[in-house]
């Protein structure tokens, strides 16, 4: 059974874990492929690997993200093929995306573009912003999303946190946790 040793519930801890994952990925810079992380109870991890006690504190970090192998091919297909063992409390995915202003989103949604044309439209739009999105989920259905909008000389870096930033992605991640 998975334990989370903390006075806080896992749902309260999840936004902190999502930010930690984003900071970890950000340390590697931009232009990285999507990265998947298993979220495990730190206390369970320490039971299995006691040599990590000097690096991990289950009271301050009750969930530990563990980087997984690189995802190959289409992200949707890759996620559809993942099934986590019961020892995994949740998972998180970090990916770089393009964010468009609302008027461009409207134009895109009303257009009759195939997926490739829509990607090209987003990549070439003059008001696009590059961003890194981290979506994190737990088996209990808790969701957290963090978005770092890449800064430029003209526009400072921005952070947005909201659980509904990427509902399709969080649904796909939750599906990996279902038995």
PDB file of C-alpha atoms in Angstrom:
ATOM      1  CA  UNK A   1       0.000   0.000   0.000  1.00  0.00           C
ATOM      2  CA  UNK A   2       1.278   3.443  -0.880  1.00  0.00           C
ATOM      3  CA  UNK A   3       1.878   5.768   2.047  1.00  0.00           C
ATOM      4  CA  UNK A   4       2.295   9.501   1.931  1.00  0.00           C
ATOM      5  CA  UNK A   5       3.839  10.621   5.172  1.00  0.00           C
ATOM      6  CA  UNK A   6       2.755  14.192   5.724  1.00  0.00           C
ATOM      7  CA  UNK A   7       0.129  16.212   7.528  1.00  0.00           C
ATOM      8  CA  UNK A   8      -1.014  17.386   4.072  1.00  0.00           C
ATOM      9  CA  UNK A   9      -3.134  15.306   1.741  1.00  0.00           C
ATOM     10  CA  UNK A  10      -1.613  14.236  -1.585  1.00  0.00           C
ATOM     11  CA  UNK A  11      -3.915  16.642  -3.468  1.00  0.00           C
ATOM     12  CA  UNK A  12      -2.449  19.571  -1.498  1.00  0.00           C
ATOM     13  CA  UNK A  13       1.089  18.360  -2.182  1.00  0.00           C
ATOM     14  CA  UNK A  14       0.568  17.876  -5.924  1.00  0.00           C
ATOM     15  CA  UNK A  15       1.004  21.546  -7.009  1.00  0.00           C
ATOM     16  CA  UNK A  16       4.343  21.623  -5.179  1.00  0.00           C
ATOM     17  CA  UNK A  17       5.447  18.435  -6.946  1.00  0.00           C
ATOM     18  CA  UNK A  18       4.371  19.871 -10.326  1.00  0.00           C
ATOM     19  CA  UNK A  19       6.498  22.972  -9.663  1.00  0.00           C
ATOM     20  CA  UNK A  20       9.450  20.778  -8.620  1.00  0.00           C
ATOM     21  CA  UNK A  21       9.187  18.802 -11.853  1.00  0.00           C
ATOM     22  CA  UNK A  22       9.052  22.028 -13.882  1.00  0.00           C
ATOM     23  CA  UNK A  23      12.132  23.395 -12.079  1.00  0.00           C
ATOM     24  CA  UNK A  24      14.009  20.138 -12.644  1.00  0.00           C
ATOM     25  CA  UNK A  25      13.210  20.163 -16.361  1.00  0.00           C
ATOM     26  CA  UNK A  26      13.929  23.909 -16.621  1.00  0.00           C
ATOM     27  CA  UNK A  27      17.461  23.267 -15.335  1.00  0.00           C
ATOM     28  CA  UNK A  28      18.098  21.499 -18.646  1.00  0.00           C
ATOM     29  CA  UNK A  29      17.021  24.510 -20.702  1.00  0.00           C
ATOM     30  CA  UNK A  30      14.545  24.761 -23.523  1.00  0.00           C
ATOM     31  CA  UNK A  31      13.939  22.612 -26.591  1.00  0.00           C
ATOM     32  CA  UNK A  32      13.636  19.317 -24.747  1.00  0.00           C
ATOM     33  CA  UNK A  33      11.435  16.365 -25.668  1.00  0.00           C
ATOM     34  CA  UNK A  34       8.446  15.472 -23.451  1.00  0.00           C
ATOM     35  CA  UNK A  35       9.532  13.966 -20.132  1.00  0.00           C
ATOM     36  CA  UNK A  36       7.447  11.581 -18.031  1.00  0.00           C
ATOM     37  CA  UNK A  37       7.811  11.114 -14.269  1.00  0.00           C
ATOM     38  CA  UNK A  38       6.398   8.511 -11.898  1.00  0.00           C
ATOM     39  CA  UNK A  39       5.286   9.982  -8.571  1.00  0.00           C
ATOM     40  CA  UNK A  40       5.952   7.648  -5.678  1.00  0.00           C
ATOM     41  CA  UNK A  41       5.536   7.964  -1.948  1.00  0.00           C
ATOM     42  CA  UNK A  42       8.934   8.978  -0.598  1.00  0.00           C
ATOM     43  CA  UNK A  43       8.482   6.733   2.445  1.00  0.00           C
ATOM     44  CA  UNK A  44       7.886   3.713   0.161  1.00  0.00           C
ATOM     45  CA  UNK A  45      10.908   4.629  -1.950  1.00  0.00           C
ATOM     46  CA  UNK A  46      13.082   4.830   1.174  1.00  0.00           C
ATOM     47  CA  UNK A  47      11.799   1.423   2.323  1.00  0.00           C
ATOM     48  CA  UNK A  48      12.985  -0.008  -1.019  1.00  0.00           C
ATOM     49  CA  UNK A  49      16.183   2.048  -1.284  1.00  0.00           C
ATOM     50  CA  UNK A  50      17.372   3.081   2.209  1.00  0.00           C
ATOM     51  CA  UNK A  51      20.630   4.429   0.738  1.00  0.00           C
ATOM     52  CA  UNK A  52      18.600   7.459  -0.430  1.00  0.00           C
ATOM     53  CA  UNK A  53      17.822   8.592   3.152  1.00  0.00           C
ATOM     54  CA  UNK A  54      20.488  11.298   3.042  1.00  0.00           C
ATOM     55  CA  UNK A  55      18.887  12.772  -0.119  1.00  0.00           C
ATOM     56  CA  UNK A  56      15.159  12.477   0.601  1.00  0.00           C
ATOM     57  CA  UNK A  57      12.940  13.607   3.464  1.00  0.00           C
ATOM     58  CA  UNK A  58       9.446  12.067   3.501  1.00  0.00           C
ATOM     59  CA  UNK A  59       8.168  14.842   5.783  1.00  0.00           C
ATOM     60  CA  UNK A  60       9.201  17.752   3.556  1.00  0.00           C
ATOM     61  CA  UNK A  61       8.685  15.908   0.242  1.00  0.00           C
ATOM     62  CA  UNK A  62       6.131  13.124   0.702  1.00  0.00           C
ATOM     63  CA  UNK A  63       6.047  12.412  -3.061  1.00  0.00           C
ATOM     64  CA  UNK A  64       9.181  11.897  -5.137  1.00  0.00           C
ATOM     65  CA  UNK A  65       9.184  12.304  -8.922  1.00  0.00           C
ATOM     66  CA  UNK A  66      11.219   9.673 -10.752  1.00  0.00           C
ATOM     67  CA  UNK A  67      12.203  10.405 -14.364  1.00  0.00           C
ATOM     68  CA  UNK A  68      11.233   7.686 -16.834  1.00  0.00           C
ATOM     69  CA  UNK A  69      12.706   6.634 -20.153  1.00  0.00           C
ATOM     70  CA  UNK A  70      12.101   8.963 -23.081  1.00  0.00           C
ATOM     71  CA  UNK A  71       8.711   8.731 -24.758  1.00  0.00           C
ATOM     72  CA  UNK A  72       8.911   7.558 -28.353  1.00  0.00           C
ATOM     73  CA  UNK A  73       6.626   8.521 -31.222  1.00  0.00           C
ATOM     74  CA  UNK A  74       3.222  10.150 -30.873  1.00  0.00           C
ATOM     75  CA  UNK A  75       2.616  11.375 -27.316  1.00  0.00           C
ATOM     76  CA  UNK A  76      -1.018  10.232 -27.262  1.00  0.00           C
ATOM     77  CA  UNK A  77      -0.086   6.746 -28.447  1.00  0.00           C
ATOM     78  CA  UNK A  78       2.793   6.543 -25.962  1.00  0.00           C
ATOM     79  CA  UNK A  79       0.557   7.503 -23.026  1.00  0.00           C
ATOM     80  CA  UNK A  80      -2.157   5.091 -24.154  1.00  0.00           C
ATOM     81  CA  UNK A  81       0.355   2.248 -23.827  1.00  0.00           C
ATOM     82  CA  UNK A  82       1.427   3.042 -20.251  1.00  0.00           C
ATOM     83  CA  UNK A  83       0.134   1.208 -17.193  1.00  0.00           C
ATOM     84  CA  UNK A  84       1.680   2.075 -13.839  1.00  0.00           C
ATOM     85  CA  UNK A  85       2.117  -0.498 -11.075  1.00  0.00           C
ATOM     86  CA  UNK A  86       0.198   0.047  -7.807  1.00  0.00           C
ATOM     87  CA  UNK A  87       3.325   1.449  -6.126  1.00  0.00           C
ATOM     88  CA  UNK A  88       3.088   4.534  -8.347  1.00  0.00           C
ATOM     89  CA  UNK A  89       0.885   7.153  -6.650  1.00  0.00           C
ATOM     90  CA  UNK A  90       0.710   9.421  -9.679  1.00  0.00           C
ATOM     91  CA  UNK A  91       2.576  10.720 -12.671  1.00  0.00           C
ATOM     92  CA  UNK A  92       3.634  13.978 -14.287  1.00  0.00           C
ATOM     93  CA  UNK A  93       4.479  14.982 -17.823  1.00  0.00           C
ATOM     94  CA  UNK A  94       6.559  17.986 -18.861  1.00  0.00           C
ATOM     95  CA  UNK A  95       6.299  19.117 -22.467  1.00  0.00           C
ATOM     96  CA  UNK A  96       6.999  22.206 -24.482  1.00  0.00           C
ATOM     97  CA  UNK A  97       4.025  23.742 -26.249  1.00  0.00           C
ATOM     98  CA  UNK A  98       3.067  26.830 -28.238  1.00  0.00           C
ATOM     99  CA  UNK A  99       0.525  29.169 -26.643  1.00  0.00           C
ATOM    100  CA  UNK A 100      -1.565  31.374 -28.898  1.00  0.00           C
ATOM    101  CA  UNK A 101      -3.555  34.485 -27.991  1.00  0.00           C
ATOM    102  CA  UNK A 102      -7.353  33.962 -27.701  1.00  0.00           C
ATOM    103  CA  UNK A 103      -8.119  35.481 -31.103  1.00  0.00           C
ATOM    104  CA  UNK A 104      -5.714  33.047 -32.786  1.00  0.00           C
ATOM    105  CA  UNK A 105      -7.207  30.132 -30.850  1.00  0.00           C
ATOM    106  CA  UNK A 106     -10.643  31.159 -32.148  1.00  0.00           C
ATOM    107  CA  UNK A 107      -9.342  31.408 -35.706  1.00  0.00           C
ATOM    108  CA  UNK A 108      -7.694  28.002 -35.362  1.00  0.00           C
ATOM    109  CA  UNK A 109     -10.783  26.298 -33.930  1.00  0.00           C
ATOM    110  CA  UNK A 110     -13.037  27.693 -36.683  1.00  0.00           C
ATOM    111  CA  UNK A 111     -10.644  26.817 -39.459  1.00  0.00           C
ATOM    112  CA  UNK A 112     -10.691  23.557 -41.347  1.00  0.00           C
ATOM    113  CA  UNK A 113      -7.075  22.633 -40.809  1.00  0.00           C
ATOM    114  CA  UNK A 114      -5.699  19.142 -40.449  1.00  0.00           C
ATOM    115  CA  UNK A 115      -3.307  18.461 -37.561  1.00  0.00           C
ATOM    116  CA  UNK A 116      -0.178  19.302 -39.544  1.00  0.00           C
ATOM    117  CA  UNK A 117      -1.636  22.557 -40.895  1.00  0.00           C
ATOM    118  CA  UNK A 118      -2.777  23.520 -37.377  1.00  0.00           C
ATOM    119  CA  UNK A 119       0.751  22.901 -36.025  1.00  0.00           C
ATOM    120  CA  UNK A 120       2.215  25.035 -38.813  1.00  0.00           C
ATOM    121  CA  UNK A 121      -0.340  27.797 -38.127  1.00  0.00           C
ATOM    122  CA  UNK A 122       0.617  27.827 -34.418  1.00  0.00           C
ATOM    123  CA  UNK A 123       4.368  27.689 -35.083  1.00  0.00           C
ATOM    124  CA  UNK A 124       4.217  30.565 -37.553  1.00  0.00           C
ATOM    125  CA  UNK A 125       1.763  32.819 -35.719  1.00  0.00           C
ATOM    126  CA  UNK A 126       3.450  36.165 -34.899  1.00  0.00           C
ATOM    127  CA  UNK A 127       1.928  36.333 -31.381  1.00  0.00           C
ATOM    128  CA  UNK A 128       2.786  32.775 -30.336  1.00  0.00           C
ATOM    129  CA  UNK A 129       4.623  32.115 -27.078  1.00  0.00           C
ATOM    130  CA  UNK A 130       6.714  29.100 -26.316  1.00  0.00           C
ATOM    131  CA  UNK A 131       5.921  27.468 -23.001  1.00  0.00           C
ATOM    132  CA  UNK A 132       6.648  24.452 -20.851  1.00  0.00           C
ATOM    133  CA  UNK A 133       3.610  22.708 -19.436  1.00  0.00           C
ATOM    134  CA  UNK A 134       3.762  20.284 -16.536  1.00  0.00           C
ATOM    135  CA  UNK A 135       0.641  18.272 -15.852  1.00  0.00           C
ATOM    136  CA  UNK A 136       0.596  16.084 -12.741  1.00  0.00           C
ATOM    137  CA  UNK A 137      -2.094  13.663 -11.557  1.00  0.00           C
ATOM    138  CA  UNK A 138      -2.715  11.268  -8.696  1.00  0.00           C
ATOM    139  CA  UNK A 139      -4.703   8.041  -8.511  1.00  0.00           C
ATOM    140  CA  UNK A 140      -7.366   9.808  -6.428  1.00  0.00           C
ATOM    141  CA  UNK A 141      -8.126  12.045  -9.429  1.00  0.00           C
ATOM    142  CA  UNK A 142      -6.236  15.107  -8.167  1.00  0.00           C
ATOM    143  CA  UNK A 143      -4.781  17.272 -10.942  1.00  0.00           C
ATOM    144  CA  UNK A 144      -2.247  20.103 -11.046  1.00  0.00           C
ATOM    145  CA  UNK A 145      -0.820  22.032 -13.995  1.00  0.00           C
ATOM    146  CA  UNK A 146       2.025  24.532 -14.166  1.00  0.00           C
ATOM    147  CA  UNK A 147       2.856  26.566 -17.251  1.00  0.00           C
ATOM    148  CA  UNK A 148       6.083  28.523 -17.738  1.00  0.00           C
ATOM    149  CA  UNK A 149       5.785  30.977 -20.614  1.00  0.00           C
ATOM    150  CA  UNK A 150       9.217  31.544 -22.096  1.00  0.00           C
ATOM    151  CA  UNK A 151      10.417  35.102 -21.750  1.00  0.00           C
ATOM    152  CA  UNK A 152      11.906  37.274 -24.460  1.00  0.00           C
ATOM    153  CA  UNK A 153      13.665  40.615 -24.529  1.00  0.00           C
ATOM    154  CA  UNK A 154      10.272  42.319 -24.856  1.00  0.00           C
ATOM    155  CA  UNK A 155       8.155  40.028 -22.664  1.00  0.00           C
ATOM    156  CA  UNK A 156       9.197  38.682 -19.240  1.00  0.00           C
ATOM    157  CA  UNK A 157       8.876  35.026 -18.313  1.00  0.00           C
ATOM    158  CA  UNK A 158       5.515  34.192 -16.737  1.00  0.00           C
ATOM    159  CA  UNK A 159       4.121  31.360 -14.623  1.00  0.00           C
ATOM    160  CA  UNK A 160       0.523  30.183 -14.608  1.00  0.00           C
ATOM    161  CA  UNK A 161      -0.886  27.516 -12.307  1.00  0.00           C
ATOM    162  CA  UNK A 162      -4.361  26.068 -12.715  1.00  0.00           C
ATOM    163  CA  UNK A 163      -5.630  22.490 -12.641  1.00  0.00           C
ATOM    164  CA  UNK A 164      -7.633  22.947 -15.863  1.00  0.00           C
ATOM    165  CA  UNK A 165      -4.840  24.219 -18.124  1.00  0.00           C
ATOM    166  CA  UNK A 166      -4.657  20.919 -20.021  1.00  0.00           C
ATOM    167  CA  UNK A 167      -7.767  18.770 -19.434  1.00  0.00           C
ATOM    168  CA  UNK A 168      -7.090  16.394 -22.347  1.00  0.00           C
ATOM    169  CA  UNK A 169      -3.550  15.776 -21.132  1.00  0.00           C
ATOM    170  CA  UNK A 170      -4.554  15.261 -17.502  1.00  0.00           C
ATOM    171  CA  UNK A 171      -7.295  12.848 -18.631  1.00  0.00           C
ATOM    172  CA  UNK A 172      -4.706  10.886 -20.621  1.00  0.00           C
ATOM    173  CA  UNK A 173      -2.359  10.810 -17.618  1.00  0.00           C
ATOM    174  CA  UNK A 174      -5.161   9.684 -15.296  1.00  0.00           C
ATOM    175  CA  UNK A 175      -5.960   6.859 -17.733  1.00  0.00           C
ATOM    176  CA  UNK A 176      -2.387   5.520 -17.232  1.00  0.00           C
ATOM    177  CA  UNK A 177      -3.152   5.075 -13.520  1.00  0.00           C
ATOM    178  CA  UNK A 178      -6.379   3.096 -13.890  1.00  0.00           C
ATOM    179  CA  UNK A 179      -6.212  -0.632 -13.316  1.00  0.00           C
TER     180      UNK A 179
END
